[in-house]
């Protein structure tokens, strides 16, 4: 069974940093792109970033470009989202999902709260 | 690409059909010939789950009362007979072009 498990969320002050992890199991990890998608409280889904299976192709939403960095370690079956210069509007549940055109597996999400 | 869903809320009687429309601001036909239009369903407190991919392909385990159709910029998700477990929010999303974008979501509720 394919599983994704996010971790690393928490409470952080504005301007602070967090690194989220997305640990995968049950799949050939390096074959699949991983996307990060967030959902602010009571709001809809917002795509954040995607990294290709080999890590060579990376994309960001304009809202996080220059502040967030996506990466992956295929030897550890894990993807990461380094979030710097966090703002209140980054408060959300962050999900990782597998694939691009066929997002058939999602993690349970990790909550990031940016507040003083 | 802006994705616009209608309606934003849909009260439906159990056993009756439901339909959600999704319109994109540009064609979703990729240069590889595929149209990366996906439908997701999210129940409260749960992550989204995949229902339909590439317009009309039902994902494994999705009941056949769900169907997707459309082309180019206009797409529709239909539920032939709504069941209680179908409540929640439905999102269309496109992955043809970056940034990947989502519709606003349509909340399906039982009358």
mmCIF file of C-alpha atoms in Angstrom:
data_model
loop_
_atom_site.group_PDB
_atom_site.id
_atom_site.type_symbol
_atom_site.label_atom_id
_atom_site.label_comp_id
_atom_site.label_asym_id
_atom_site.label_seq_id
_atom_site.Cartn_x
_atom_site.Cartn_y
_atom_site.Cartn_z
ATOM 1 C CA UNK A 1 0.000 0.000 0.000
ATOM 2 C CA UNK A 2 1.319 3.400 -0.983
ATOM 3 C CA UNK A 3 1.545 5.829 1.912
ATOM 4 C CA UNK A 4 2.745 9.373 2.362
ATOM 5 C CA UNK A 5 3.361 10.825 5.803
ATOM 6 C CA UNK A 6 4.028 14.493 6.410
ATOM 7 C CA UNK A 7 5.794 15.817 9.476
ATOM 8 C CA UNK A 8 7.501 18.961 10.690
ATOM 9 C CA UNK A 9 4.571 21.298 11.118
ATOM 10 C CA UNK A 10 4.057 23.475 14.159
ATOM 11 C CA UNK A 11 3.782 26.991 15.498
ATOM 12 C CA UNK A 12 6.327 29.491 14.227
ATOM 13 C CA UNK A 13 6.646 33.251 14.500
ATOM 14 C CA UNK A 14 6.373 35.491 11.440
ATOM 15 C CA UNK A 15 9.709 35.597 9.678
ATOM 16 C CA UNK A 16 10.659 32.172 10.992
ATOM 17 C CA UNK A 17 11.444 28.919 9.229
ATOM 18 C CA UNK A 18 10.208 25.342 9.187
ATOM 19 C CA UNK A 19 11.122 22.255 7.220
ATOM 20 C CA UNK A 20 8.397 19.812 6.326
ATOM 21 C CA UNK A 21 9.074 16.207 5.399
ATOM 22 C CA UNK A 22 7.043 13.800 3.302
ATOM 23 C CA UNK A 23 8.054 10.186 3.886
ATOM 24 C CA UNK A 24 6.859 7.690 1.304
ATOM 25 C CA UNK A 25 6.443 3.940 1.447
ATOM 26 C CA UNK A 26 5.055 1.250 -0.816
ATOM 27 C CA UNK A 27 6.231 2.780 -4.097
ATOM 28 C CA UNK A 28 9.292 3.234 -6.266
ATOM 29 C CA UNK A 29 9.808 6.723 -4.965
ATOM 30 C CA UNK A 30 12.158 8.057 -7.629
ATOM 31 C CA UNK A 31 9.593 7.363 -10.347
ATOM 32 C CA UNK A 32 7.112 9.914 -9.088
ATOM 33 C CA UNK A 33 6.846 13.651 -8.793
ATOM 34 C CA UNK A 34 5.816 14.959 -5.395
ATOM 35 C CA UNK A 35 3.628 18.009 -5.007
ATOM 36 C CA UNK A 36 2.999 20.116 -1.935
ATOM 37 C CA UNK A 37 -0.529 21.485 -1.612
ATOM 38 C CA UNK A 38 -1.809 23.602 1.253
ATOM 39 C CA UNK A 39 -5.196 24.441 2.671
ATOM 40 C CA UNK A 40 -5.730 27.463 4.883
ATOM 41 C CA UNK A 41 -8.335 27.022 7.627
ATOM 42 C CA UNK A 42 -11.784 26.863 6.068
ATOM 43 C CA UNK A 43 -10.430 27.533 2.581
ATOM 44 C CA UNK A 44 -9.796 25.630 -0.621
ATOM 45 C CA UNK A 45 -6.744 23.857 -1.944
ATOM 46 C CA UNK A 46 -3.688 25.788 -3.123
ATOM 47 C CA UNK A 47 -0.804 24.177 -4.963
ATOM 48 C CA UNK A 48 2.578 25.199 -3.553
ATOM 49 C CA UNK A 49 5.360 23.337 -5.311
ATOM 50 C CA UNK A 50 6.303 20.227 -7.257
ATOM 51 C CA UNK A 51 9.537 18.320 -7.704
ATOM 52 C CA UNK A 52 10.042 15.676 -10.374
ATOM 53 C CA UNK A 53 11.066 12.121 -9.585
ATOM 54 C CA UNK A 54 14.737 12.720 -10.281
ATOM 55 C CA UNK A 55 14.691 16.152 -8.657
ATOM 56 C CA UNK A 56 15.729 17.953 -11.815
ATOM 57 C CA UNK A 57 12.481 19.804 -12.477
ATOM 58 C CA UNK A 58 11.104 22.079 -9.793
ATOM 59 C CA UNK A 59 8.148 24.432 -9.853
ATOM 60 C CA UNK A 60 6.721 26.930 -7.364
ATOM 61 C CA UNK A 61 3.604 28.994 -6.910
ATOM 62 C CA UNK A 62 4.279 32.718 -7.150
ATOM 63 C CA UNK A 63 3.087 33.126 -3.560
ATOM 64 C CA UNK A 64 6.052 31.132 -2.209
ATOM 65 C CA UNK A 65 8.744 31.655 -4.841
ATOM 66 C CA UNK A 66 11.974 32.859 -3.254
ATOM 67 C CA UNK A 67 10.870 31.810 0.242
ATOM 68 C CA UNK A 68 10.198 28.067 -0.063
ATOM 69 C CA UNK A 69 12.552 25.398 -1.399
ATOM 70 C CA UNK A 70 11.489 21.888 -2.355
ATOM 71 C CA UNK A 71 13.934 18.996 -2.432
ATOM 72 C CA UNK A 72 14.029 15.229 -2.165
ATOM 73 C CA UNK A 73 16.331 12.447 -1.040
ATOM 74 C CA UNK A 74 15.438 9.381 -3.060
ATOM 75 C CA UNK A 75 17.737 7.220 -0.946
ATOM 76 C CA UNK A 76 15.458 8.014 2.009
ATOM 77 C CA UNK A 77 12.155 8.006 0.082
ATOM 78 C CA UNK A 78 11.518 11.472 1.451
ATOM 79 C CA UNK A 79 10.659 14.880 0.026
ATOM 80 C CA UNK A 80 11.113 18.144 1.858
ATOM 81 C CA UNK A 81 9.704 21.638 1.861
ATOM 82 C CA UNK A 82 11.969 24.240 3.431
ATOM 83 C CA UNK A 83 9.872 27.262 4.335
ATOM 84 C CA UNK A 84 11.621 30.535 5.174
ATOM 85 C CA UNK A 85 10.380 34.058 5.851
ATOM 86 C CA UNK A 86 7.033 32.665 6.920
ATOM 87 C CA UNK A 87 3.993 34.913 6.953
ATOM 88 C CA UNK A 88 0.622 34.714 8.640
ATOM 89 C CA UNK A 89 -0.935 33.877 5.291
ATOM 90 C CA UNK A 90 1.195 30.714 5.097
ATOM 91 C CA UNK A 91 -0.868 29.244 7.939
ATOM 92 C CA UNK A 92 -2.397 26.074 6.539
ATOM 93 C CA UNK A 93 -2.454 22.314 6.533
ATOM 94 C CA UNK A 94 0.284 21.200 4.159
ATOM 95 C CA UNK A 95 -0.264 18.012 2.187
ATOM 96 C CA UNK A 96 2.162 16.139 -0.004
ATOM 97 C CA UNK A 97 0.732 14.198 -2.915
ATOM 98 C CA UNK A 98 2.133 11.762 -5.418
ATOM 99 C CA UNK A 99 2.293 12.438 -9.101
ATOM 100 C CA UNK A 100 1.286 15.314 -11.316
ATOM 101 C CA UNK A 101 -1.654 14.445 -13.584
ATOM 102 C CA UNK A 102 -2.769 11.552 -11.431
ATOM 103 C CA UNK A 103 -2.564 12.565 -7.733
ATOM 104 C CA UNK A 104 -3.729 9.226 -6.392
ATOM 105 C CA UNK A 105 -2.103 9.358 -2.984
ATOM 106 C CA UNK A 106 -2.157 12.109 -0.374
ATOM 107 C CA UNK A 107 -0.720 12.308 3.090
ATOM 108 C CA UNK A 108 -2.841 13.237 6.094
ATOM 109 C CA UNK A 109 -1.292 16.697 6.227
ATOM 110 C CA UNK A 110 0.704 18.671 8.766
ATOM 111 C CA UNK A 111 -0.484 21.953 10.259
ATOM 112 C CA UNK A 112 1.707 25.022 10.026
ATOM 113 C CA UNK A 113 0.649 27.999 12.131
ATOM 114 C CA UNK A 114 2.449 31.291 11.689
ATOM 115 C CA UNK A 115 1.652 33.584 14.580
ATOM 116 C CA UNK A 116 3.318 35.722 17.204
ATOM 117 C CA UNK B 1 -4.940 29.009 -15.687
ATOM 118 C CA UNK B 2 -8.001 29.994 -13.654
ATOM 119 C CA UNK B 3 -10.407 27.201 -12.800
ATOM 120 C CA UNK B 4 -14.008 28.243 -12.126
ATOM 121 C CA UNK B 5 -16.492 25.841 -10.583
ATOM 122 C CA UNK B 6 -20.259 26.150 -10.491
ATOM 123 C CA UNK B 7 -22.227 25.885 -8.346
ATOM 124 C CA UNK B 8 -20.245 26.594 -5.187
ATOM 125 C CA UNK B 9 -22.893 24.851 -3.134
ATOM 126 C CA UNK B 10 -25.224 22.066 -4.155
ATOM 127 C CA UNK B 11 -27.986 20.761 -1.887
ATOM 128 C CA UNK B 12 -29.133 17.411 -3.246
ATOM 129 C CA UNK B 13 -31.722 14.862 -2.226
ATOM 130 C CA UNK B 14 -30.431 11.361 -1.585
ATOM 131 C CA UNK B 15 -30.822 9.211 -4.662
ATOM 132 C CA UNK B 16 -31.026 12.194 -6.982
ATOM 133 C CA UNK B 17 -28.352 13.209 -9.500
ATOM 134 C CA UNK B 18 -25.833 15.991 -9.026
ATOM 135 C CA UNK B 19 -23.667 17.844 -11.490
ATOM 136 C CA UNK B 20 -20.695 20.160 -11.042
ATOM 137 C CA UNK B 21 -19.227 22.287 -13.776
ATOM 138 C CA UNK B 22 -15.605 23.338 -14.106
ATOM 139 C CA UNK B 23 -14.392 25.844 -16.647
ATOM 140 C CA UNK B 24 -10.754 26.702 -17.343
ATOM 141 C CA UNK B 25 -9.545 30.062 -18.636
ATOM 142 C CA UNK B 26 -7.388 28.297 -21.243
ATOM 143 C CA UNK B 27 -7.478 24.994 -23.036
ATOM 144 C CA UNK B 28 -6.211 22.140 -20.880
ATOM 145 C CA UNK B 29 -4.952 20.101 -23.801
ATOM 146 C CA UNK B 30 -1.282 19.377 -23.176
ATOM 147 C CA UNK B 31 1.284 19.187 -25.959
ATOM 148 C CA UNK B 32 1.413 15.427 -25.352
ATOM 149 C CA UNK B 33 -2.250 15.195 -26.345
ATOM 150 C CA UNK B 34 -3.563 14.504 -22.851
ATOM 151 C CA UNK B 35 -5.904 16.755 -20.905
ATOM 152 C CA UNK B 36 -4.829 16.807 -17.276
ATOM 153 C CA UNK B 37 -8.163 17.641 -15.684
ATOM 154 C CA UNK B 38 -8.747 15.899 -12.385
ATOM 155 C CA UNK B 39 -11.620 15.747 -9.905
ATOM 156 C CA UNK B 40 -10.976 15.357 -6.181
ATOM 157 C CA UNK B 41 -13.325 14.817 -3.251
ATOM 158 C CA UNK B 42 -12.601 15.991 0.261
ATOM 159 C CA UNK B 43 -14.562 15.067 3.349
ATOM 160 C CA UNK B 44 -14.261 17.229 6.483
ATOM 161 C CA UNK B 45 -10.992 16.648 8.305
ATOM 162 C CA UNK B 46 -9.673 14.370 5.570
ATOM 163 C CA UNK B 47 -7.149 14.833 2.772
ATOM 164 C CA UNK B 48 -8.488 15.022 -0.771
ATOM 165 C CA UNK B 49 -8.947 11.773 -2.624
ATOM 166 C CA UNK B 50 -8.774 11.163 -6.331
ATOM 167 C CA UNK B 51 -12.025 10.489 -8.166
ATOM 168 C CA UNK B 52 -11.465 11.146 -11.866
ATOM 169 C CA UNK B 53 -8.303 11.825 -13.866
ATOM 170 C CA UNK B 54 -7.746 12.948 -17.464
ATOM 171 C CA UNK B 55 -11.333 14.163 -17.738
ATOM 172 C CA UNK B 56 -13.188 10.881 -17.567
ATOM 173 C CA UNK B 57 -11.063 8.090 -16.102
ATOM 174 C CA UNK B 58 -12.483 6.799 -12.866
ATOM 175 C CA UNK B 59 -9.778 5.941 -10.348
ATOM 176 C CA UNK B 60 -9.613 2.465 -8.860
ATOM 177 C CA UNK B 61 -12.337 1.871 -6.298
ATOM 178 C CA UNK B 62 -14.420 4.912 -7.247
ATOM 179 C CA UNK B 63 -18.081 3.937 -7.635
ATOM 180 C CA UNK B 64 -19.446 3.990 -11.163
ATOM 181 C CA UNK B 65 -22.100 6.528 -10.162
ATOM 182 C CA UNK B 66 -19.309 9.084 -10.637
ATOM 183 C CA UNK B 67 -18.509 10.160 -14.174
ATOM 184 C CA UNK B 68 -16.493 12.901 -15.797
ATOM 185 C CA UNK B 69 -16.855 14.471 -19.197
ATOM 186 C CA UNK B 70 -15.847 17.484 -21.230
ATOM 187 C CA UNK B 71 -13.083 18.795 -23.447
ATOM 188 C CA UNK B 72 -10.920 21.839 -23.966
ATOM 189 C CA UNK B 73 -12.113 24.311 -21.354
ATOM 190 C CA UNK B 74 -15.438 22.897 -20.144
ATOM 191 C CA UNK B 75 -15.742 19.901 -17.883
ATOM 192 C CA UNK B 76 -18.422 18.255 -15.783
ATOM 193 C CA UNK B 77 -18.538 15.845 -12.881
ATOM 194 C CA UNK B 78 -21.787 13.944 -12.517
ATOM 195 C CA UNK B 79 -23.070 11.768 -9.731
ATOM 196 C CA UNK B 80 -25.928 9.650 -10.996
ATOM 197 C CA UNK B 81 -27.513 8.965 -7.608
ATOM 198 C CA UNK B 82 -26.166 10.799 -4.588
ATOM 199 C CA UNK B 83 -25.436 8.753 -1.486
ATOM 200 C CA UNK B 84 -24.820 10.025 2.031
ATOM 201 C CA UNK B 85 -21.072 9.318 1.781
ATOM 202 C CA UNK B 86 -20.789 11.710 -1.163
ATOM 203 C CA UNK B 87 -21.075 14.828 1.019
ATOM 204 C CA UNK B 88 -18.059 17.079 1.171
ATOM 205 C CA UNK B 89 -16.241 19.402 -1.187
ATOM 206 C CA UNK B 90 -15.404 18.602 -4.780
ATOM 207 C CA UNK B 91 -12.469 20.246 -6.539
ATOM 208 C CA UNK B 92 -11.421 20.281 -10.143
ATOM 209 C CA UNK B 93 -7.731 20.802 -10.779
ATOM 210 C CA UNK B 94 -5.545 21.160 -13.829
ATOM 211 C CA UNK B 95 -1.985 19.912 -14.150
ATOM 212 C CA UNK B 96 -1.530 20.715 -17.839
ATOM 213 C CA UNK B 97 0.390 23.887 -17.143
ATOM 214 C CA UNK B 98 2.316 25.265 -14.172
ATOM 215 C CA UNK B 99 1.269 26.599 -11.783
ATOM 216 C CA UNK B 100 -1.127 23.771 -11.064
ATOM 217 C CA UNK B 101 -4.449 25.334 -10.135
ATOM 218 C CA UNK B 102 -7.641 24.308 -8.371
ATOM 219 C CA UNK B 103 -11.217 25.393 -8.631
ATOM 220 C CA UNK B 104 -12.776 27.071 -5.600
ATOM 221 C CA UNK B 105 -14.525 23.886 -4.586
ATOM 222 C CA UNK B 106 -18.186 22.868 -4.638
ATOM 223 C CA UNK B 107 -19.794 21.841 -1.382
ATOM 224 C CA UNK B 108 -22.242 18.974 -1.800
ATOM 225 C CA UNK B 109 -24.769 18.651 0.980
ATOM 226 C CA UNK B 110 -27.853 16.569 1.519
ATOM 227 C CA UNK B 111 -31.196 18.372 1.632
#
